[in-house]
Short mmCIF file of C-alpha atoms in Angstrom, two decimals:
data_model
loop_
_atom_site.label_atom_id
_atom_site.label_comp_id
_atom_site.label_asym_id
_atom_site.label_seq_id
_atom_site.Cartn_x
_atom_site.Cartn_y
_atom_site.Cartn_z
CA UNK A 1499 26.73 -38.98 -2.08
CA UNK A 1500 23.19 -39.24 -2.58
CA UNK A 1501 21.35 -37.75 0.83
CA UNK A 1502 20.09 -34.44 -0.13
CA UNK A 1503 18.47 -32.16 2.46
CA UNK A 1504 16.20 -29.10 1.41
CA UNK A 1505 15.41 -26.34 4.28
CA UNK A 1506 11.66 -25.50 3.56
CA UNK A 1507 9.03 -26.22 1.02
CA UNK A 1508 8.48 -23.20 -0.88
CA UNK A 1509 8.26 -23.13 -4.61
CA UNK A 1510 12.21 -22.72 -4.83
CA UNK A 1511 12.76 -25.66 -1.95
CA UNK A 1512 10.01 -28.18 -4.16
CA UNK A 1513 11.44 -27.34 -7.23
CA UNK A 1514 15.29 -28.07 -6.50
CA UNK A 1515 14.26 -31.04 -4.11
CA UNK A 1516 11.65 -32.52 -7.17
CA UNK A 1517 14.68 -32.21 -9.64
CA UNK A 1518 17.63 -33.95 -7.27
CA UNK A 1519 15.08 -36.97 -6.80
CA UNK A 1520 14.51 -37.32 -10.16
CA UNK A 1521 18.47 -37.22 -11.14
CA UNK A 1522 18.66 -40.20 -8.20
CA UNK A 1523 18.79 -38.52 -4.64
CA UNK A 1524 17.51 -39.58 -1.50
CA UNK A 1525 15.45 -36.18 -0.78
CA UNK A 1526 14.05 -35.06 2.16
CA UNK A 1527 12.63 -31.59 3.01
CA UNK A 1528 12.79 -30.63 6.32
CA UNK A 1529 9.31 -27.66 6.83
CA UNK A 1530 8.93 -25.76 10.05
CA UNK A 1531 4.89 -24.78 9.26
CA UNK A 1532 2.04 -27.40 8.74
CA UNK A 1533 2.05 -27.38 5.21
CA UNK A 1534 3.65 -26.72 1.89
CA UNK A 1535 4.12 -23.83 0.23
CA UNK A 1536 6.17 -21.12 1.84
CA UNK A 1537 4.49 -17.77 1.29
CA UNK A 1538 1.78 -19.22 -0.77
CA UNK A 1539 -0.41 -21.29 2.03
CA UNK A 1540 -3.59 -21.35 2.41
CA UNK A 1541 -6.27 -21.67 5.23
CA UNK A 1542 -10.22 -21.95 5.18
CA UNK A 1543 -12.58 -20.21 7.50
CA UNK A 1544 -16.45 -20.03 7.73
CA UNK A 1545 -16.37 -21.48 4.17
CA UNK A 1546 -14.30 -18.91 3.23
CA UNK A 1547 -10.61 -20.42 1.41
CA UNK A 1548 -7.67 -17.65 1.49
CA UNK A 1549 -4.45 -18.05 -0.61
CA UNK A 1550 -1.92 -16.11 1.89
CA UNK A 1551 0.31 -15.05 0.00
CA UNK A 1552 0.47 -14.73 -4.02
CA UNK A 1553 -2.16 -14.07 -5.97
CA UNK A 1554 -0.81 -13.01 -9.44
CA UNK A 1555 -0.52 -15.65 -12.02
CA UNK A 1556 2.28 -14.71 -14.84
CA UNK A 1557 4.70 -15.98 -17.05
CA UNK A 1558 2.57 -18.90 -17.53
CA UNK A 1559 5.74 -20.30 -20.02
CA UNK A 1560 7.83 -20.48 -16.72
CA UNK A 1561 5.13 -22.86 -15.14
CA UNK A 1562 4.98 -25.08 -18.35
CA UNK A 1563 9.10 -25.23 -18.94
CA UNK A 1564 8.69 -26.55 -14.87
CA UNK A 1565 6.37 -29.22 -15.39
CA UNK A 1566 7.62 -29.65 -18.97
CA UNK A 1567 11.18 -30.80 -17.17
CA UNK A 1568 9.37 -33.85 -15.99
CA UNK A 1569 7.56 -34.76 -18.83
CA UNK A 1570 4.26 -33.10 -16.98
CA UNK A 1571 1.80 -30.41 -18.39
CA UNK A 1572 -0.08 -27.76 -16.27
CA UNK A 1573 -3.03 -29.21 -17.10
CA UNK A 1574 -2.30 -32.24 -15.65
CA UNK A 1575 -2.57 -30.67 -12.56
CA UNK A 1576 -4.94 -27.89 -12.28
CA UNK A 1577 -7.32 -25.95 -14.40
CA UNK A 1578 -5.79 -22.17 -15.69
CA UNK A 1579 -8.41 -19.40 -16.98
CA UNK A 1580 -7.16 -16.24 -18.41
CA UNK A 1581 -8.90 -13.32 -16.91
CA UNK A 1582 -10.57 -10.67 -18.92
CA UNK A 1583 -9.74 -7.80 -18.13
CA UNK A 1584 -6.61 -8.38 -16.59
CA UNK A 1585 -7.39 -5.75 -13.56
CA UNK A 1586 -8.54 -2.55 -12.64
CA UNK A 1587 -7.04 0.62 -11.92
CA UNK A 1588 -9.21 3.24 -9.47
CA UNK A 1589 -7.67 6.59 -9.65
CA UNK A 1590 -10.80 7.93 -8.03
CA UNK A 1591 -14.42 7.06 -6.30
CA UNK A 1592 -15.68 8.19 -10.37
CA UNK A 1593 -12.35 7.31 -12.38
CA UNK A 1594 -11.42 3.32 -13.27
CA UNK A 1595 -9.98 1.47 -16.20
CA UNK A 1596 -10.16 -1.88 -17.20
CA UNK A 1597 -7.34 -3.44 -18.71
CA UNK A 1598 -8.73 -5.59 -21.59
CA UNK A 1599 -6.91 -8.85 -22.17
CA UNK A 1600 -6.94 -8.49 -25.48
CA UNK A 1601 -4.53 -6.30 -27.24
CA UNK A 1602 -6.21 -4.64 -29.83
CA UNK A 1603 -8.73 -3.70 -27.33
CA UNK A 1604 -6.12 -2.35 -25.26
CA UNK A 1605 -4.44 -0.24 -28.00
CA UNK A 1606 -7.81 1.24 -28.39
CA UNK A 1607 -7.90 2.45 -24.55
CA UNK A 1608 -4.62 3.44 -24.72
CA UNK A 1609 -5.09 5.60 -27.77
CA UNK A 1610 -8.38 7.02 -26.15
CA UNK A 1611 -5.88 8.28 -23.35
CA UNK A 1612 -3.18 10.02 -25.57
CA UNK A 1613 -2.94 10.13 -28.97
CA UNK A 1614 -0.35 8.06 -30.85
CA UNK A 1615 0.26 5.70 -27.89
CA UNK A 1616 -1.35 2.82 -29.46
CA UNK A 1617 1.65 2.59 -31.91
CA UNK A 1618 4.03 3.49 -29.16
CA UNK A 1619 2.60 0.11 -27.12
CA UNK A 1620 3.60 -1.95 -30.08
CA UNK A 1621 7.11 -0.91 -30.30
CA UNK A 1622 7.39 -0.93 -26.29
CA UNK A 1623 5.68 -4.33 -26.51
CA UNK A 1624 8.35 -5.26 -29.53
CA UNK A 1625 11.08 -3.91 -27.32
CA UNK A 1626 9.80 -5.91 -24.08
CA UNK A 1627 9.56 -9.21 -25.90
CA UNK A 1628 12.91 -8.98 -26.83
CA UNK A 1629 13.99 -8.63 -23.07
CA UNK A 1630 11.31 -11.35 -21.84
CA UNK A 1631 12.91 -14.03 -24.32
CA UNK A 1632 16.62 -13.39 -23.22
CA UNK A 1633 16.04 -12.15 -19.66
CA UNK A 1634 13.42 -14.90 -19.13
CA UNK A 1635 14.76 -17.41 -21.71
CA UNK A 1636 18.70 -17.32 -21.13
CA UNK A 1637 20.17 -14.47 -18.36
CA UNK A 1638 17.79 -15.75 -15.65
CA UNK A 1639 19.09 -19.55 -16.14
CA UNK A 1640 22.47 -18.54 -15.09
CA UNK A 1641 23.61 -19.43 -11.67
CA UNK A 1642 25.46 -16.09 -11.73
CA UNK A 1643 28.01 -17.41 -9.24
CA UNK A 1644 30.50 -15.07 -11.41
CA UNK A 1645 30.60 -12.41 -13.92
CA UNK A 1646 32.30 -14.13 -16.25
CA UNK A 1647 29.30 -16.48 -17.11
CA UNK A 1648 27.93 -13.18 -19.29
CA UNK A 1649 31.61 -12.78 -20.99
CA UNK A 1650 30.47 -14.03 -24.15
CA UNK A 1651 30.00 -12.13 -27.25
CA UNK A 1652 26.42 -13.09 -27.70
CA UNK A 1653 25.23 -12.44 -24.24
CA UNK A 1654 27.77 -9.12 -23.75
CA UNK A 1655 25.96 -7.62 -27.03
CA UNK A 1656 22.01 -8.63 -25.79
CA UNK A 1657 22.92 -6.86 -22.27
CA UNK A 1658 23.75 -3.90 -23.77
CA UNK A 1659 20.13 -3.94 -25.91
CA UNK A 1660 18.48 -4.89 -22.52
CA UNK A 1661 19.13 -1.45 -21.18
CA UNK A 1662 20.52 -2.56 -17.99
CA UNK A 1663 21.90 0.39 -16.93
CA UNK A 1664 19.01 2.57 -17.62
CA UNK A 1665 16.27 3.15 -15.59
CA UNK A 1666 12.98 2.05 -15.86
CA UNK A 1667 11.04 5.65 -15.34
CA UNK A 1668 13.37 6.96 -18.00
CA UNK A 1669 12.96 4.26 -20.55
CA UNK A 1670 8.94 4.10 -19.78
CA UNK A 1671 8.97 7.62 -20.79
CA UNK A 1672 10.47 7.30 -24.40
CA UNK A 1673 7.26 6.08 -25.15
CA UNK A 1674 4.30 7.84 -22.92
CA UNK A 1675 4.03 10.66 -21.41
CA UNK A 1676 -0.07 10.76 -20.12
CA UNK A 1677 0.13 10.57 -16.56
CA UNK A 1678 -2.34 7.70 -16.30
CA UNK A 1679 -0.62 5.65 -19.10
CA UNK A 1680 2.75 6.27 -17.05
CA UNK A 1681 0.82 4.87 -13.77
CA UNK A 1682 -0.69 1.60 -15.87
CA UNK A 1683 2.70 0.46 -17.46
CA UNK A 1684 4.62 1.32 -13.99
CA UNK A 1685 2.18 -0.81 -11.92
CA UNK A 1686 3.80 -4.70 -12.41
CA UNK A 1687 7.36 -2.83 -11.29
CA UNK A 1688 5.77 -2.25 -7.91
CA UNK A 1689 6.38 -6.13 -7.90
CA UNK A 1690 9.82 -6.12 -7.72
CA UNK A 1691 10.53 -3.84 -4.84
CA UNK A 1692 11.81 -0.59 -6.34
CA UNK A 1693 11.00 2.68 -7.50
CA UNK A 1694 10.47 2.62 -11.25
CA UNK A 1695 13.73 5.03 -11.56
CA UNK A 1696 16.01 2.90 -9.06
CA UNK A 1697 14.76 -0.46 -11.34
CA UNK A 1698 16.65 -1.45 -14.47
CA UNK A 1699 14.66 -0.95 -17.82
CA UNK A 1700 15.19 -4.66 -18.33
CA UNK A 1701 12.10 -5.15 -16.32
CA UNK A 1702 10.01 -3.58 -18.87
CA UNK A 1703 9.79 -7.91 -19.67
CA UNK A 1704 7.28 -7.54 -16.61
CA UNK A 1705 4.93 -5.54 -18.67
CA UNK A 1706 5.23 -8.14 -21.96
CA UNK A 1707 4.85 -10.95 -19.74
CA UNK A 1708 1.35 -8.98 -17.97
CA UNK A 1709 -0.16 -7.77 -21.37
CA UNK A 1710 1.17 -10.24 -24.03
CA UNK A 1711 1.04 -13.67 -21.93
CA UNK A 1712 -1.57 -12.90 -19.91
CA UNK A 1713 -3.10 -12.58 -16.11
CA UNK A 1714 -4.20 -16.18 -15.21
CA UNK A 1715 -5.55 -17.91 -12.38
CA UNK A 1716 -5.99 -21.40 -11.05
CA UNK A 1717 -9.56 -22.44 -10.11
CA UNK A 1718 -9.49 -23.37 -6.69
CA UNK A 1719 -6.60 -21.02 -6.02
CA UNK A 1720 -2.86 -20.10 -5.95
CA UNK A 1721 -2.27 -23.46 -3.67
CA UNK A 1722 -3.24 -25.32 -6.35
CA UNK A 1723 0.33 -25.16 -7.82
CA UNK A 1724 1.87 -26.33 -4.49
CA UNK A 1725 -0.63 -29.31 -4.97
CA UNK A 1726 0.88 -29.89 -7.69
CA UNK A 1727 4.24 -29.48 -7.24
CA UNK A 1728 4.14 -31.36 -3.78
CA UNK A 1729 2.47 -34.50 -5.84
CA UNK A 1730 5.10 -34.39 -8.62
CA UNK A 1731 7.69 -34.29 -5.52
CA UNK A 1732 6.49 -37.07 -3.88
CA UNK A 1733 5.83 -38.99 -7.06
CA UNK A 1734 9.89 -38.66 -7.26
CA UNK A 1735 10.10 -40.28 -4.17
CA UNK A 1736 10.61 -36.51 -2.23
CA UNK A 1737 9.82 -37.47 1.63
CA UNK A 1738 8.09 -34.02 2.96
CA UNK A 1739 8.56 -33.68 6.50
CA UNK A 1740 5.82 -31.11 8.15
CA UNK A 1741 6.23 -29.09 11.44
CA UNK A 1742 9.60 -29.28 11.75
CA UNK A 1743 12.12 -26.62 12.31
CA UNK A 1744 15.65 -26.63 11.62
CA UNK A 1745 18.07 -25.62 14.55
CA UNK A 1746 21.48 -26.17 13.35
CA UNK A 1747 23.59 -27.49 10.13
CA UNK A 1748 26.91 -29.26 11.53
CA UNK A 1749 29.88 -28.47 9.48
CA UNK A 1750 33.24 -30.37 9.37
CA UNK A 1751 35.85 -30.15 7.54
CA UNK A 1752 34.22 -27.75 5.10
CA UNK A 1753 31.61 -30.19 4.66
CA UNK A 1754 27.81 -29.74 5.89
CA UNK A 1755 27.40 -33.26 7.30
CA UNK A 1756 24.23 -33.07 8.77
CA UNK A 1757 21.27 -31.22 9.66
CA UNK A 1758 19.38 -31.09 13.20
CA UNK A 1759 15.86 -30.23 14.06
CA UNK A 1760 14.04 -29.60 16.39
CA UNK A 1761 12.93 -33.15 16.28
CA UNK A 1762 15.48 -35.34 14.92
CA UNK A 1763 19.12 -35.60 12.78
CA UNK A 1764 19.86 -36.02 9.42
CA UNK A 1765 23.00 -37.26 7.68
CA UNK A 1766 23.32 -34.69 4.27
CA UNK A 1767 25.78 -35.17 1.21
CA UNK A 1768 24.18 -32.07 0.18
CA UNK A 1769 22.35 -29.62 1.67
CA UNK A 1770 20.16 -26.64 -0.17
CA UNK A 1771 18.69 -23.63 1.94
CA UNK A 1772 15.24 -22.86 0.67
CA UNK A 1773 14.25 -20.74 3.88
CA UNK A 1774 15.15 -17.22 4.33
CA UNK A 1775 19.00 -16.80 3.42
CA UNK A 1776 19.70 -14.37 6.04
CA UNK A 1777 18.31 -16.68 8.96
CA UNK A 1778 20.18 -19.94 7.81
CA UNK A 1779 23.17 -17.70 7.61
CA UNK A 1780 22.86 -15.66 11.03
CA UNK A 1781 21.10 -18.63 13.23
CA UNK A 1782 22.19 -22.31 11.66
CA UNK A 1783 25.67 -21.84 10.69
CA UNK A 1784 28.52 -20.64 12.70
CA UNK A 1785 29.98 -17.62 11.78
CA UNK A 1786 32.99 -18.99 10.25
CA UNK A 1787 30.96 -20.94 7.73
CA UNK A 1788 28.68 -17.60 6.82
CA UNK A 1789 28.85 -16.24 3.44
CA UNK A 1790 27.67 -12.68 4.44
CA UNK A 1791 28.46 -10.63 7.60
CA UNK A 1792 25.39 -8.59 9.49
CA UNK A 1793 27.06 -5.26 8.02
CA UNK A 1794 26.11 -6.94 4.58
CA UNK A 1795 22.74 -7.86 5.36
CA UNK A 1796 21.97 -4.27 6.67
CA UNK A 1797 23.23 -2.54 3.71
CA UNK A 1798 20.83 -4.38 1.20
CA UNK A 1799 18.11 -2.65 -0.12
CA UNK A 1800 14.83 -4.71 0.45
CA UNK A 1801 11.80 -4.94 -1.17
CA UNK A 1802 8.40 -3.92 0.49
CA UNK A 1803 6.87 -5.57 3.51
CA UNK A 1804 3.00 -5.91 3.59
CA UNK A 1805 -0.17 -5.35 5.78
CA UNK A 1806 -2.15 -7.70 4.68
CA UNK A 1807 -6.06 -8.60 5.58
CA UNK A 1808 -7.98 -11.50 4.94
CA UNK A 1809 -11.85 -10.60 4.75
CA UNK A 1810 -15.07 -12.82 4.63
CA UNK A 1811 -17.93 -10.59 3.35
CA UNK A 1812 -21.31 -12.10 3.49
CA UNK A 1813 -22.81 -9.98 0.31
CA UNK A 1814 -21.72 -9.31 -3.13
CA UNK A 1815 -18.96 -6.48 -3.39
CA UNK A 1816 -20.27 -3.89 -6.58
CA UNK A 1817 -17.57 -2.68 -9.11
CA UNK A 1818 -14.80 -5.18 -8.23
CA UNK A 1819 -13.12 -7.75 -10.25
CA UNK A 1820 -10.88 -10.21 -9.73
CA UNK A 1821 -7.45 -8.13 -9.22
CA UNK A 1822 -7.98 -4.07 -8.91
CA UNK A 1823 -5.34 -1.69 -7.77
CA UNK A 1824 -6.29 1.89 -5.62
CA UNK A 1825 -4.13 4.25 -7.11
CA UNK A 1826 -6.08 6.89 -5.72
CA UNK A 1827 -3.63 8.48 -3.74
CA UNK A 1828 -0.02 9.99 -4.63
CA UNK A 1829 2.03 7.10 -5.34
CA UNK A 1830 5.26 9.32 -5.06
CA UNK A 1831 4.76 10.12 -1.41
CA UNK A 1832 3.78 6.35 -0.82
CA UNK A 1833 6.92 5.29 -2.19
CA UNK A 1834 9.02 7.92 -0.23
CA UNK A 1835 7.45 6.34 2.81
CA UNK A 1836 8.89 2.63 1.93
CA UNK A 1837 12.35 3.21 0.12
CA UNK A 1838 13.46 7.22 1.80
CA UNK A 1839 12.09 7.37 4.80
CA UNK A 1840 10.50 4.39 6.04
CA UNK A 1841 7.31 4.86 8.37
CA UNK A 1842 3.69 4.16 8.39
CA UNK A 1843 2.28 5.31 5.05
CA UNK A 1844 0.17 8.63 5.45
CA UNK A 1845 -2.24 7.49 2.09
CA UNK A 1846 -0.88 4.67 0.95
CA UNK A 1847 -1.84 2.92 -2.41
CA UNK A 1848 -3.13 -0.60 -1.99
CA UNK A 1849 -4.60 -3.47 -3.80
CA UNK A 1850 -7.67 -5.37 -3.24
CA UNK A 1851 -8.21 -9.23 -5.14
CA UNK A 1852 -11.74 -10.70 -5.03
CA UNK A 1853 -10.96 -14.72 -6.24
CA UNK A 1854 -14.65 -15.03 -5.54
CA UNK A 1855 -15.08 -13.19 -8.78
CA UNK A 1856 -13.50 -15.79 -11.08
CA UNK A 1857 -13.81 -18.59 -8.74
CA UNK A 1858 -16.98 -19.74 -6.57
CA UNK A 1859 -15.49 -22.17 -4.72
CA UNK A 1860 -13.54 -19.98 -2.41
CA UNK A 1861 -16.31 -18.04 -0.76
CA UNK A 1862 -20.20 -19.25 0.03
CA UNK A 1863 -22.82 -18.61 -1.96
CA UNK A 1864 -23.54 -15.17 -2.52
CA UNK A 1865 -20.33 -14.02 -0.08
CA UNK A 1866 -17.56 -12.54 -1.14
CA UNK A 1867 -13.62 -13.53 -0.72
CA UNK A 1868 -11.64 -10.42 -0.25
CA UNK A 1869 -7.47 -10.62 -0.06
CA UNK A 1870 -6.25 -6.74 0.72
CA UNK A 1871 -2.58 -5.65 0.30
CA UNK A 1872 -0.96 -2.61 1.63
CA UNK A 1873 2.90 -2.47 0.65
CA UNK A 1874 4.72 -1.23 3.83
CA UNK A 1875 8.55 -0.37 4.47
CA UNK A 1876 10.13 -3.64 6.55
CA UNK A 1877 11.07 -3.79 10.06
CA UNK A 1878 8.32 -1.46 10.74
CA UNK A 1879 6.18 -2.12 14.24
CA UNK A 1880 2.53 -3.55 13.61
CA UNK A 1881 1.00 -3.46 16.60
CA UNK A 1882 -2.83 -4.38 16.68
CA UNK A 1883 -3.89 -0.86 16.83
CA UNK A 1884 -1.65 -0.02 14.25
CA UNK A 1885 -3.43 -2.72 11.82
CA UNK A 1886 -6.90 -1.52 12.69
CA UNK A 1887 -5.88 2.09 11.95
CA UNK A 1888 -5.20 0.84 8.37
CA UNK A 1889 -7.97 -2.05 8.02
CA UNK A 1890 -10.57 0.99 8.66
CA UNK A 1891 -8.66 3.67 6.18
CA UNK A 1892 -8.85 1.10 3.28
CA UNK A 1893 -12.26 -0.44 3.91
CA UNK A 1894 -13.62 3.46 3.90
CA UNK A 1895 -11.99 4.11 0.52
CA UNK A 1896 -12.79 1.09 -0.62
CA UNK A 1897 -16.66 1.59 0.42
CA UNK A 1898 -16.30 5.06 -1.33
CA UNK A 1899 -15.23 3.70 -4.48
CA UNK A 1900 -18.00 0.38 -4.71
CA UNK A 1901 -20.45 2.60 -2.98
CA UNK A 1902 -21.96 0.88 -0.70
CA UNK A 1903 -21.23 -0.64 2.77
CA UNK A 1904 -18.70 -3.43 2.88
CA UNK A 1905 -17.99 -3.19 7.03
CA UNK A 1906 -21.11 -4.32 8.04
CA UNK A 1907 -20.88 -7.26 6.03
CA UNK A 1908 -17.62 -8.56 7.37
CA UNK A 1909 -18.31 -12.21 8.57
CA UNK A 1910 -14.39 -12.93 8.77
CA UNK A 1911 -11.59 -10.91 9.18
CA UNK A 1912 -7.82 -11.76 9.93
CA UNK A 1913 -4.37 -9.47 9.79
CA UNK A 1914 -0.91 -10.81 8.65
CA UNK A 1915 1.97 -8.42 8.79
CA UNK A 1916 5.79 -7.58 9.14
CA UNK A 1917 6.03 -9.75 12.54
CA UNK A 1918 4.09 -12.55 10.92
CA UNK A 1919 6.87 -12.69 8.06
CA UNK A 1920 9.15 -12.87 10.41
CA UNK A 1921 7.49 -16.02 12.84
CA UNK A 1922 6.04 -17.94 10.04
CA UNK A 1923 8.88 -17.63 7.11
CA UNK A 1924 12.08 -16.12 9.57
CA UNK A 1925 11.69 -13.25 7.00
CA UNK A 1926 15.06 -11.01 7.25
CA UNK A 1927 13.65 -7.19 8.30
CA UNK A 1928 9.60 -8.92 8.01
CA UNK A 1929 10.23 -8.21 4.19
CA UNK A 1930 7.60 -9.68 1.71
CA UNK A 1931 9.46 -10.09 -1.52
CA UNK A 1932 12.72 -10.32 -0.75
CA UNK A 1933 15.49 -7.92 -1.70
CA UNK A 1934 15.02 -5.22 -4.15
CA UNK A 1935 15.23 -5.55 -7.96
CA UNK A 1936 17.66 -3.13 -8.64
CA UNK A 1937 21.06 -2.69 -10.38
CA UNK A 1938 23.44 -3.36 -8.30
CA UNK A 1939 21.15 -6.08 -6.37
CA UNK A 1940 20.90 -8.16 -10.00
CA UNK A 1941 22.23 -11.20 -10.96
CA UNK A 1942 25.70 -11.97 -9.90
CA UNK A 1943 25.55 -9.02 -7.30
CA UNK A 1944 23.11 -10.85 -5.44
CA UNK A 1945 23.33 -13.12 -2.34
CA UNK A 1946 25.19 -15.93 -3.99
CA UNK A 1947 23.58 -19.45 -4.73
CA UNK A 1948 27.03 -21.40 -3.61
CA UNK A 1949 28.19 -21.09 0.29
CA UNK A 1950 31.97 -20.15 -0.81
CA UNK A 1951 33.62 -21.71 2.59
CA UNK A 1952 30.99 -24.89 3.20
CA UNK A 1953 31.50 -27.09 -0.21
CA UNK A 1954 27.92 -28.93 -0.50
CA UNK A 1955 25.55 -26.11 0.82
CA UNK A 1956 23.26 -23.84 -1.67
CA UNK A 1957 20.25 -21.42 -1.05
CA UNK A 1958 17.76 -21.22 -3.18
CA UNK A 1959 14.53 -18.72 -3.11
CA UNK A 1960 14.18 -14.87 -3.65
CA UNK A 1961 16.65 -13.62 -1.65
CA UNK A 1962 19.45 -15.32 -4.25
CA UNK A 1963 19.48 -15.82 -8.07
CA UNK A 1964 17.06 -15.13 -9.86
CA UNK A 1965 15.10 -12.88 -7.47
CA UNK A 1966 11.63 -12.55 -5.76
CA UNK A 1967 8.28 -13.97 -7.11
CA UNK A 1968 6.36 -17.42 -8.07
CA UNK A 1969 8.14 -18.05 -11.47
CA UNK A 1970 11.91 -16.74 -10.38
CA UNK A 1971 11.09 -19.24 -7.25
CA UNK A 1972 10.70 -22.28 -9.73
CA UNK A 1973 13.68 -21.52 -11.61
CA UNK A 1974 15.75 -21.20 -8.74
CA UNK A 1975 15.04 -23.92 -7.51
CA UNK A 1976 15.75 -26.06 -10.52
CA UNK A 1977 18.95 -23.46 -10.98
CA UNK A 1978 20.61 -24.36 -7.91
CA UNK A 1979 19.88 -28.20 -8.26
CA UNK A 1980 20.98 -28.05 -11.79
CA UNK A 1981 24.44 -26.62 -9.83
CA UNK A 1982 24.04 -29.27 -7.40
CA UNK A 1983 24.30 -32.19 -10.44
CA UNK A 1984 27.22 -30.30 -12.19
CA UNK A 1985 29.78 -30.15 -9.20
CA UNK A 1986 28.48 -33.52 -7.40
CA UNK A 1987 26.65 -35.71 -10.59
CA UNK A 1988 23.73 -37.24 -11.45
CA UNK A 1989 23.17 -40.26 -9.29
CA UNK A 1990 21.05 -42.40 -11.69
CA UNK A 1991 23.91 -42.35 -14.14
CA UNK A 1992 26.70 -42.87 -11.42
CA UNK A 1993 24.49 -46.36 -10.66
CA UNK A 1994 24.12 -46.66 -14.48
CA UNK A 1995 27.76 -46.57 -15.77
CA UNK A 1996 28.64 -48.95 -12.23
#
């Protein structure tokens, strides 16, 4: 039992493959696209280097723990810089706040906005630190195959203190009342794919990650993480096959024994699906071998999709920093148009990353690299004229804030939206962030990482435990690999014993 096939070379697939290879498995990753990284691919045009997906480097301890699994350090592969300010929030063309990386400076900022809030911030961070240490230190490393995994007194008692059953929206209002502060504190929840009132208060751990652990950037771009993981995987013996789409998983007697691609066939002792979970179930498996019905998937609450623009500008853009959040319209209206009444947003909030403010290598000299993201409901029709309408809408607001023209200086522009997520990643309903992190889609209530009908078929990535995001995906790969080793053994140990 030593041949493992991993479908998909995203963070989770690379993570699982590397762990199994170190344990002695002969591991092959099958990737449909022309480069590894999944949503964290990269492309170059006209001297610009554009990260295609993730742009926030949070939870640096998770990356350190990942590479430490293999006796390595982050610094063996790429240079990290801590961003200061961490990010900017724009409330109007004339009102913006830069969030300092230094905690004492941040407390001064909070106090200037709401009297007494600096002490409240201390209290909030103390509780959030506990949530982070338990949530990220213990809970997310469980395979969540059964509720019984959480049935020991220590974890149950902790679960109660983690406010699992309280909403983040209500929880944060115990500490702050000022509208601006609430917007600042609720911002990280946007990345979890649900409104604050539908997100468990446990996820205040994201605030701790952002404030206490910092917002970082790997010089060269986020794809440097992928390069590092690929280098490590290949060092461990992983064979990565690009431009090879999986078409079918052959199952006989409840065992997945072969994976068929559009090019070749691969015998398998273990199969791990790191591609879109719904795609694997609905397209690669026969119905009798699937974990979930189509109605199950249709009833899932999805995180948003995104309309993305990659923009190259032949001048520097004033007033922007690395991360910029435009909260200059009503958040509740935009959220309603994503979650409750799905439609193209009337006045969307949006995000602009300008990595060239930190890293001169991602743009020609004197130019600016802009990554623009508008959260939208999944499964929307995204014809070119719709994309262009929103490009003009956000660029007008961006120009109004910075105080000068940008569009006339654009020398490169590319969009990416719902249909591209479907085509490039087989993304269910064109989502960008997987399942929303609601209480009913947390831990063992997420799609299971193990197939219930096929003994050697597993799943990893953002649609299973622990959830969406780069750090959770790294964890997901290690968790599923450890589950395989628990059930099928370590090949190196088996050889040693023999």
